XYZ file of C-alpha atoms in Angstrom:
465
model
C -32.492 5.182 90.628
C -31.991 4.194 86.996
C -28.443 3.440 86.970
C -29.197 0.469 89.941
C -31.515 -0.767 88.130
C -29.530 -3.457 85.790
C -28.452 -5.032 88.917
C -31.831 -6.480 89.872
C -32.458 -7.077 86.664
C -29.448 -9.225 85.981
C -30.485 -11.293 88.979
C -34.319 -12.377 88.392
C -35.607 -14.393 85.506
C -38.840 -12.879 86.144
C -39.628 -8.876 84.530
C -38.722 -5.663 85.860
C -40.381 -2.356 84.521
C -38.826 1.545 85.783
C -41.237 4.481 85.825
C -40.530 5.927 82.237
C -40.455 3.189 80.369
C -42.544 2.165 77.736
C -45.253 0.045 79.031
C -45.520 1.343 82.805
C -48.607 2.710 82.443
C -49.973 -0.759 81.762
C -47.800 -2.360 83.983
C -48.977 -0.087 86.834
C -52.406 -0.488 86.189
C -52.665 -3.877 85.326
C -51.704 -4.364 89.689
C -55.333 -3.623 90.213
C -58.291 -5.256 89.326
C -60.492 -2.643 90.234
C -61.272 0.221 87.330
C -60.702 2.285 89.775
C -56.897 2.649 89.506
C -55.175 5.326 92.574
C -52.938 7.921 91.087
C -49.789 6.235 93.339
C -46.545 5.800 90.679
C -43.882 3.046 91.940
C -40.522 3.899 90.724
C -40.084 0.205 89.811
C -42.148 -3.263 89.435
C -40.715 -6.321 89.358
C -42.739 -9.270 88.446
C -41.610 -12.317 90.250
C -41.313 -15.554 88.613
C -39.478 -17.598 91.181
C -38.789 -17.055 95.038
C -35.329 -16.221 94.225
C -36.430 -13.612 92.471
C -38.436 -12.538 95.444
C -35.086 -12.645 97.533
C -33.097 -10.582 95.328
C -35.854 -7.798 94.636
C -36.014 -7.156 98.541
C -32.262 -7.797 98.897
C -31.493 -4.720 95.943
C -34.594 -2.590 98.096
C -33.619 -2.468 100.881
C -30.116 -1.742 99.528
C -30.995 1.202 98.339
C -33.285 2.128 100.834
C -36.858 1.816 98.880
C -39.744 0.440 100.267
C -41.583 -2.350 99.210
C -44.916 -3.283 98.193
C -46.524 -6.737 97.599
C -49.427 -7.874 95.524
C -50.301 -11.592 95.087
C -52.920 -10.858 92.306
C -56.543 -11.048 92.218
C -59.176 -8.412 93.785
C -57.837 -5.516 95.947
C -60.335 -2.940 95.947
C -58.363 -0.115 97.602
C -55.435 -0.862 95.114
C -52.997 -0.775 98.332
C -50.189 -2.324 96.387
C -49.895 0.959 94.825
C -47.918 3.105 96.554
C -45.553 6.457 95.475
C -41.902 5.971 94.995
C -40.306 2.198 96.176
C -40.180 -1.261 94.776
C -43.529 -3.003 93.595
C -43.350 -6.581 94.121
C -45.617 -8.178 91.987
C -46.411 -12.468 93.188
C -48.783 -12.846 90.457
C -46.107 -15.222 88.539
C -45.842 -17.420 91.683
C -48.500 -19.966 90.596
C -47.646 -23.426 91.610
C -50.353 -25.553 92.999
C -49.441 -29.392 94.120
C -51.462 -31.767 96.342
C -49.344 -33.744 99.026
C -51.188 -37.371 100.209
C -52.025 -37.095 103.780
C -49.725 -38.403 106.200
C -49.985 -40.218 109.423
C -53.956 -39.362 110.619
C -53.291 -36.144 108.970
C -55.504 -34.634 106.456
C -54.504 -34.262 102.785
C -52.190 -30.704 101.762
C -51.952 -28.515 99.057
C -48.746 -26.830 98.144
C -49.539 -23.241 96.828
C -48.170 -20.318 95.289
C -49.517 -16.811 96.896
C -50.930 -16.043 93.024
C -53.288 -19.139 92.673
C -56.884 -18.566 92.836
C -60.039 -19.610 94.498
C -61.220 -20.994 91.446
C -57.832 -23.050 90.514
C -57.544 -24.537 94.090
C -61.289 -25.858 92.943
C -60.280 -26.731 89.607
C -57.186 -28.572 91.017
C -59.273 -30.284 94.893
C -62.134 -31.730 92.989
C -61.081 -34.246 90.980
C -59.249 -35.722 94.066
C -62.652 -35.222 96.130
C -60.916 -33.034 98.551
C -61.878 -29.286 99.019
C -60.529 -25.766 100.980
C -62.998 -22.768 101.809
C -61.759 -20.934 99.256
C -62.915 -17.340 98.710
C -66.302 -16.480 97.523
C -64.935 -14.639 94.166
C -63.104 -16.946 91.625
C -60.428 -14.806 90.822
C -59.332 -14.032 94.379
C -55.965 -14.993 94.728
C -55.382 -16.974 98.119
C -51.872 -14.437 98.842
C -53.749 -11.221 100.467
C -57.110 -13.896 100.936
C -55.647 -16.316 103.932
C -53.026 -12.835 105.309
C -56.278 -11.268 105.649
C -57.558 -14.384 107.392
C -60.015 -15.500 105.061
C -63.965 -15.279 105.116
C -64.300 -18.503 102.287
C -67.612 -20.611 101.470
C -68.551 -23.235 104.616
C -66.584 -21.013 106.809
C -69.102 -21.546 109.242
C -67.989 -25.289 109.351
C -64.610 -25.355 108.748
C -63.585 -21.358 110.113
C -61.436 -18.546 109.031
C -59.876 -19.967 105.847
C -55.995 -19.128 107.432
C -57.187 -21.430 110.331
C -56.294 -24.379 107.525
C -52.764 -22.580 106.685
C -50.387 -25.050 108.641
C -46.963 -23.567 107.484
C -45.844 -20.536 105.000
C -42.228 -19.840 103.141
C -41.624 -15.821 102.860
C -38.684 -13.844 102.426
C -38.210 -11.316 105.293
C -37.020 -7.758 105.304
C -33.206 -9.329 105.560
C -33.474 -11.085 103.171
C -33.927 -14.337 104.282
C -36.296 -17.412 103.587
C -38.043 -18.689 106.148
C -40.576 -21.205 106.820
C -43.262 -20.451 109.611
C -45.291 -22.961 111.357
C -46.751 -23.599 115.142
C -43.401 -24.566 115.816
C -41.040 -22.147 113.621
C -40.927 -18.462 113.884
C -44.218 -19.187 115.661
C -45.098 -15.260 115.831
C -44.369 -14.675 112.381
C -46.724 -17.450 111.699
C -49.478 -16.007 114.280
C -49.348 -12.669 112.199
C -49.613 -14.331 109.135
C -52.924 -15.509 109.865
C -55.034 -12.074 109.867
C -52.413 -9.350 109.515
C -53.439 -8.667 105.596
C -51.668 -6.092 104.076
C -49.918 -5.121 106.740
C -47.920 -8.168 106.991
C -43.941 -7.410 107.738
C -43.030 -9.996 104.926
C -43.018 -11.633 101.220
C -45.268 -14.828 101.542
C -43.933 -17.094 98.306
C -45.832 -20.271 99.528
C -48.748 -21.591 101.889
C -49.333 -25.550 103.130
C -53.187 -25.683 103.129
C -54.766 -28.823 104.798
C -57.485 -29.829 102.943
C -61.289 -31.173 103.436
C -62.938 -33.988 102.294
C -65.062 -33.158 100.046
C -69.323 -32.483 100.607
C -70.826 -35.189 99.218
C -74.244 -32.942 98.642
C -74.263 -29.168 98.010
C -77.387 -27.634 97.466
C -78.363 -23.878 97.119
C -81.518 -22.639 97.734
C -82.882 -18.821 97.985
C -85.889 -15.923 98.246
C -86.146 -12.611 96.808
C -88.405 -9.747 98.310
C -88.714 -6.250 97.607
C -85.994 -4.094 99.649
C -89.380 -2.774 101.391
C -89.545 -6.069 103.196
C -85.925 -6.450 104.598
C -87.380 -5.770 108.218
C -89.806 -8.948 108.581
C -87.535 -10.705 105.941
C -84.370 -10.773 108.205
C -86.752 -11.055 111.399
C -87.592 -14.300 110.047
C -84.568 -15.593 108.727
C -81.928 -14.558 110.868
C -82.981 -16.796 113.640
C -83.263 -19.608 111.414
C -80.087 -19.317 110.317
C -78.350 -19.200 113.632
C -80.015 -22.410 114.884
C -78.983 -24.635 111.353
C -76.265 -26.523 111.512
C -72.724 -24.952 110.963
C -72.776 -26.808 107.413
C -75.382 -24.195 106.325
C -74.201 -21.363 105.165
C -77.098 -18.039 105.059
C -76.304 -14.793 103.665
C -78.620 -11.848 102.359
C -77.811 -9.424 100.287
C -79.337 -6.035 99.417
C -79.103 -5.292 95.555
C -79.660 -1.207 94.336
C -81.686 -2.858 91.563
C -83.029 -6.155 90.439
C -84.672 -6.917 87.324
C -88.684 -7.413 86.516
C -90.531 -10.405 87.357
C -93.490 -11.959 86.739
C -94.926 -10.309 90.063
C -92.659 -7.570 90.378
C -91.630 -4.260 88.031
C -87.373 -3.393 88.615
C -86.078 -2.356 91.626
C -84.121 -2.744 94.851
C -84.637 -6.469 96.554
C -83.662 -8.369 99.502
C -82.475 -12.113 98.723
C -82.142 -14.524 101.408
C -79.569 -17.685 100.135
C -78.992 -20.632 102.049
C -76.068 -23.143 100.906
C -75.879 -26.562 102.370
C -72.730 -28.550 102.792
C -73.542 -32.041 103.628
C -72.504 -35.371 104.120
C -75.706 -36.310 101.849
C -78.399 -35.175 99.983
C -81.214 -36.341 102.377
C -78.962 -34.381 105.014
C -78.677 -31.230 102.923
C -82.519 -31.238 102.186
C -83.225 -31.372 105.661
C -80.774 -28.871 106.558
C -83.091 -26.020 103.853
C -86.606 -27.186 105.120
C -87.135 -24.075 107.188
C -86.529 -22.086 104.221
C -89.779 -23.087 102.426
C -91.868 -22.322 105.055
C -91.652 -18.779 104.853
C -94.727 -17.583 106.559
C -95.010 -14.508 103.970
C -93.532 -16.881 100.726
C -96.478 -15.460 98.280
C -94.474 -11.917 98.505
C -91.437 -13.664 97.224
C -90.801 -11.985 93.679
C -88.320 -14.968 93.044
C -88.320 -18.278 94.588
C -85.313 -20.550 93.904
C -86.071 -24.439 94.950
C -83.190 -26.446 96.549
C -80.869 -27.495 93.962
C -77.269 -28.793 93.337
C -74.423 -26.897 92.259
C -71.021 -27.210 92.846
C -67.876 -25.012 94.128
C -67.267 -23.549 90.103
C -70.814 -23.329 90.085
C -71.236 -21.215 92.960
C -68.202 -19.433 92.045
C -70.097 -18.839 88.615
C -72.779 -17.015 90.735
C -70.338 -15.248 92.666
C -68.395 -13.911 89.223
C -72.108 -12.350 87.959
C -72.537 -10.125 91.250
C -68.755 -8.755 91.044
C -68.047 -8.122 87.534
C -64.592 -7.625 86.260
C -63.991 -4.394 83.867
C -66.324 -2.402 86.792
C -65.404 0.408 89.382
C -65.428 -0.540 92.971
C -65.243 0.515 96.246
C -65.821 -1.163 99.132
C -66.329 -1.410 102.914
C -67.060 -3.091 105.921
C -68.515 -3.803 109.281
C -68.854 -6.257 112.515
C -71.401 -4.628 114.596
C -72.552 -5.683 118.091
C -76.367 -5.426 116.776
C -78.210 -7.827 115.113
C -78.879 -8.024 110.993
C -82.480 -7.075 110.927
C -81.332 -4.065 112.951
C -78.138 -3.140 110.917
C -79.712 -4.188 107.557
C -82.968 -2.178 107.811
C -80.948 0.785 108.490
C -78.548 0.880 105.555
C -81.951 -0.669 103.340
C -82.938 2.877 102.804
C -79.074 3.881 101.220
C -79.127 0.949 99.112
C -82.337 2.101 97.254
C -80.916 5.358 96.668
C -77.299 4.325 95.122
C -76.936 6.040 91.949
C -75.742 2.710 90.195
C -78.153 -0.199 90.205
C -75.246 -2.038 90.394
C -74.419 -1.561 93.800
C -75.220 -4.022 97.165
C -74.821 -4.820 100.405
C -73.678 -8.761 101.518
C -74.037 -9.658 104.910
C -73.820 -13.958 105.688
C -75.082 -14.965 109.133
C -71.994 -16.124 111.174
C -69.662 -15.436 108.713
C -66.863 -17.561 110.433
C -66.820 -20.290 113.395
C -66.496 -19.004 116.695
C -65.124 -22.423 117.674
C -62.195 -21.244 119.544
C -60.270 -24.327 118.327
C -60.788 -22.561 115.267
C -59.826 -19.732 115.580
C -56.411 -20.102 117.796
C -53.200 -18.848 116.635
C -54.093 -16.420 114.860
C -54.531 -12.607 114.323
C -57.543 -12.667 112.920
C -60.838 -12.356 114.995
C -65.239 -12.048 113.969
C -65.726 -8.533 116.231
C -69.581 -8.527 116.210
C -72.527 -10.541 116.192
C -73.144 -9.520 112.462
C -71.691 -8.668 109.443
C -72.122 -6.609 106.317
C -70.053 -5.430 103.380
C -70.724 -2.792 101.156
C -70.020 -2.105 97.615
C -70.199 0.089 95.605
C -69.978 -1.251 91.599
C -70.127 1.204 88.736
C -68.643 1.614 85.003
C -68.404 5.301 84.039
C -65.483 7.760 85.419
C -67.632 10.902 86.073
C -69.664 8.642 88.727
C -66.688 8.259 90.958
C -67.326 11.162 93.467
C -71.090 10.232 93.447
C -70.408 6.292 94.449
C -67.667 6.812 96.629
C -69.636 9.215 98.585
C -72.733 7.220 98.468
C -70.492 3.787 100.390
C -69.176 6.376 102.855
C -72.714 7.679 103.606
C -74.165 4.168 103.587
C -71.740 2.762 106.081
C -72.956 5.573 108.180
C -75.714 4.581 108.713
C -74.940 1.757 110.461
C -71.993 3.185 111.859
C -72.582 6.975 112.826
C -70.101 7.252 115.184
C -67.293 6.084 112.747
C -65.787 3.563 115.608
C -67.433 0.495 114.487
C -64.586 -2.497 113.625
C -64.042 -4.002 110.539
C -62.594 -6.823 108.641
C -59.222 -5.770 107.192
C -59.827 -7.223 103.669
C -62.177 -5.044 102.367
C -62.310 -2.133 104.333
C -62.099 0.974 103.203
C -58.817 1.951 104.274
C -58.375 5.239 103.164
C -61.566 6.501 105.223
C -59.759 7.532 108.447
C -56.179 6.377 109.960
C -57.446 3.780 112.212
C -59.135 1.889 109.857
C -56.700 -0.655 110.042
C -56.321 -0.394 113.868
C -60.212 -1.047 114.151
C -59.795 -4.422 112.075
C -58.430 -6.104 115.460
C -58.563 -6.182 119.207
C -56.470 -4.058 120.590
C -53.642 -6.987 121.914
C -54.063 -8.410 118.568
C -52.917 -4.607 117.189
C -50.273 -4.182 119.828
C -48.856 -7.627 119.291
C -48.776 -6.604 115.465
C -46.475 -3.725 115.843
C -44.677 -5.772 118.759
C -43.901 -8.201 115.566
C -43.602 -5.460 112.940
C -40.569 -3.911 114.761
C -38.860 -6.969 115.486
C -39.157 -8.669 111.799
C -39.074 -5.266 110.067
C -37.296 -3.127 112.046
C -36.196 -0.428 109.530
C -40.065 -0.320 107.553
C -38.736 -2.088 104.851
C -42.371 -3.526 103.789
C -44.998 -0.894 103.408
C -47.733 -1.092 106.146
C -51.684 -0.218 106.290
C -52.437 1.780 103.651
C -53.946 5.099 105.432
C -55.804 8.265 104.027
C-alpha cells in the first residue's frame, strides 16, 4: 500500500501516518482514550482537518479497496476504531462549534463538528443562556455520543440527546456529501440517531436545537454502606419515578469509598438527585423527598441541596472516570426493577479487585415520551438501567478486571440475552452484542439501510469478538 499513499496525502491538508513510520505507535494509540489500548494495527490514519479531507480519504479507500474506520474523539472504551488492516479516519480535527439565532418559533441551533465535546458545547451554550443534554463525561465528544443516541444530563426532560439532532452533513461510502434531515435522505437520518458505531457513514457535522437554559440547578445526594443497597433503592426508586421529569436520580455502587466520620473504607451505595428547574423554590421542592429518608442516621455522607452548574457537574463526573486509567465497560436494560437488579450485582461490586471500580444506574435514564423518541433508531429496552465499569491503572490486573465486569454483568444477566445500550457495551463479549442493543425491526431496518448506503462494506460495522 505504500506507493498509494502520496496520493491521499497530496489531497488533505490534514495528517496522514502509514504503519512503519515513525510515530505510529503514538498515533495508533493516541485513538483511544482508554489505557487499555487493543492490539488492532491500521495500515494508515489520516487525521482530518476539513470535510474535504474526509471526502478524499474515503474516495482513495474505497479505491483501493480498504475499509474504513471512524473515530470522532473522546471516550470509546472498547477502542472499536481500531481495527487490523484499512484506513483509520480520525474526526478529532473537525472542531467547529457556532450558535445560529432561532428562527421563526424555532428554538436556537448549534452548528457542530463531530470532535467537540460535552464540556465545549457548555463552555460555548452558557454564556448565551441556552443549553443541550450533553453527555455526562466532559471529554465525550458529541460524534459517537448523539450516533449512539445519547443518554446526556436532564435526559429525562428533554430525551435521548439525538432526539435534538435536526439535520447532519456526512460523506457516504461514494463519496458523496450529503445532508440528512426529516425531509432528506430521511433513512439515513433515522439511522443516524442510535446506530453508533455501526453507522454506514462519515458524520462531519450535526444541527443541535438547543434549550433554554435552567434557571436553578441543584444537586443533592446520600451515601450508605453497599450493605444497605436493598432498603436504600426500595426507598428511593419509587421516589424517583413519581418526581417530575426535571429530576434527574441515579445511584451508583462504588468498590470502595473513603472513611468518614461514621464509617471506616469500603464499598457504598450513593443515591444523587439533580434538579433542573425553572427556579430555585421549584428545584427545592422538587429534592424534599430526599431528606426524609426514613433510615437518614445510617447515611455515612449526607450532601444538602446545593447549586452547581453544567462544568460543575461535569467536574464531578471527570473525578469518577479518570483519564490515564484502564477501562472496561458494560451494560444493561433489564425488565426488573433497580432494587432487584442492583442488590444482585451489590455483592460483585464489593469484591472487584480495584476499589476503583462501580456500577451507575439513573432512574429513567431517557423520556419515554414517544414524541421524543420518534425517528429514530435508538430505543430505552427495560424498565431499568445499569452500567458497569471496570477502572484500574496497572497492566498485570487486566485479566483479573475484565473477568470480574463479565462475571458482574452476570449476575444480573445469567442467561447472557439481556439488551443493552450500544455505547458502552461490551462488544467483544459475544456476536450479538450489537444485535441486542435494538429491537429487532430497528436491527433489520439497520442492515436494510446498511446495504443500500454501503453496499460493498466500505465502513467497518459492529465491532464483534
Amino acid at each position: 500500500m505504500r506507493p498509494h499513499a502520496p496520493a491521499v496525502a497530496a489531497d488533505i491538508e490534514g495528517t496522514l501516518i502509514r504503519r512503519g513510520d515513525p510515530g505510529y505507535e503514538d498515533a495508533r494509540t493516541g485513538q483511544v482514550w482508554n489505557e487499555v489500548t487493543p492490539r488492532r494495527f491500521p495500515a494508515f490514519l489520516v487525521r482530518a482537518a476539513t470535510e474535504a479531507d474526509v471526502v478524499h480519504a474515503v474516495t482513495w479507500a474505497r479505491d483501493r479497496g480498504l475499509r474504513v474506520s471512524i473515530r470522532s474523539g473522546g471516550h470509546n472504551w472498547s477502542g472499536s476504531p481500531l481495527r487490523d488492516g484499512g484506513l483509520l479516519l480520525d474526526l478529532s480535527g473537525l472542531r467547529q462549534c457556532g450558535i445560529a439565532p432561532a428562527q421563526g418559533t424555532g428554538p436556537p441551533a448549534a452548528m457542530v463538528g463531530p470532535a467537540v465535546t460535552g464540556q465545549d458545547l457548555v463552555a460555548a451554550l452558557t454564556p448565551q443562556d441556552l443549553a443541550f443534554p450533553v453527555g455526562h463525561c466532559p471529554t465525550v465528544a458529541v460524534g459517537g455520543f448523539l450516533l449512539s443516541g445519547g443518554l446526556g444530563w436532564n435526559s429525562r426532560a428533554w430525551g435521548a440527546s439525538c432526539a435534538d439532532v435536526r439535520e447532519i452533513r456526512a460523506v457516504t461510502a461514494d463519496g458523496r456529501t450529503v445532508t440528512c434531515s426529516d425531509t432528506e435522505h430521511p433513512d439515513l437520518f433515522w439511522a443516524a440517531r442510535g446506530a453508533g458505531p455501526g453507522f454506514c457513514a462519515a458524520v462531519t457535522g450535526f444541527r443541535l436545537a438547543l434549550h433554554p437554559h435552567p434557571a436553578s440547578i441543584l444537586t443533592t445526594g446520600l451515601t450508605f454502606p453497599l450493605a444497605d443497597a436493598a432498603r436504600v433503592t426500595e426507598w428511593a426508586e419509587p421516589i424517583a419515578r413519581r418526581l417530575p421529569p426535571y429530576v434527574e436520580t441515579a445511584f451508583v455502587l462504588a468498590a470502595l469509598g473513603p472513611p468518614t466520620a461514621s464509617a471506616p473504607p469500603g464499598p457504598r451505595i450513593t443515591v444523587s438527585a439533580t434538579a433542573f428547574a425553572a427556579s430555585d423554590r421549584e428545584a427545592r421542592r422538587a429534592l424534599e423527598p430526599f431528606a426524609d429518608c426514613p433510615f437518614g442516621e445510617c447515611a455515612v455522607t449526607r450532601r444538602l441541596p446545593a447549586p452547581v452548574s453544567f462544568a460543575g457537574l461535569h467536574e464531578g463526573a471527570a473525578a469518577i472516570w479518570p483519564p490515564a486509567h484502564r477501562y472496561a465497560a458494560d451494560t444493561l436494560w433489564s425488565p426488573e426493577s433497580h432494587t432487584s437488579q442492583l442488590t444482585r450485582i451489590a455483592d460483585a461490586v464489593a469484591r472487584a479487585p480495584s476499589g476503583k471500580s462501580l456500577v451507575l444506574s439513573p432512574v429513567q435514564p431517557v423520556s419515554q415520551d414517544p414524541a421524543l423518541l420518534r425517528n429514530m433508531a435508538f430505543a430505552p429496552l427495560g424498565a431499568s438501567y445499569l452500567v458497569c465499569y471496570a477502572v484500574w491503572d496497572d497492566p498485570a490486573d487486566d485479566q483479573d478486571n475484565a473477568r470480574w465486569l463479565r462475571d458482574a454483568v452476570a449476575a444480573v444477566d445469567p442467561r447472557g440475552d439481556g439488551a443493552h445500550y450500544i455505547a458502552e457495551t461490551d462488544l467483544e463479549t459475544d456476536p450479538a452484542r450489537a444485535r441486542r442493543s435494538y429491537t429487532p425491526a430497528t436491527w433489520d431496518r439497520l442492515q436494510e439501510i446498511k446495504t443500500q448506503w454501503d453496499p460493498e462494506n466500505l465502513f467497518h460495522s459492529y465491532l464483534a469478538p
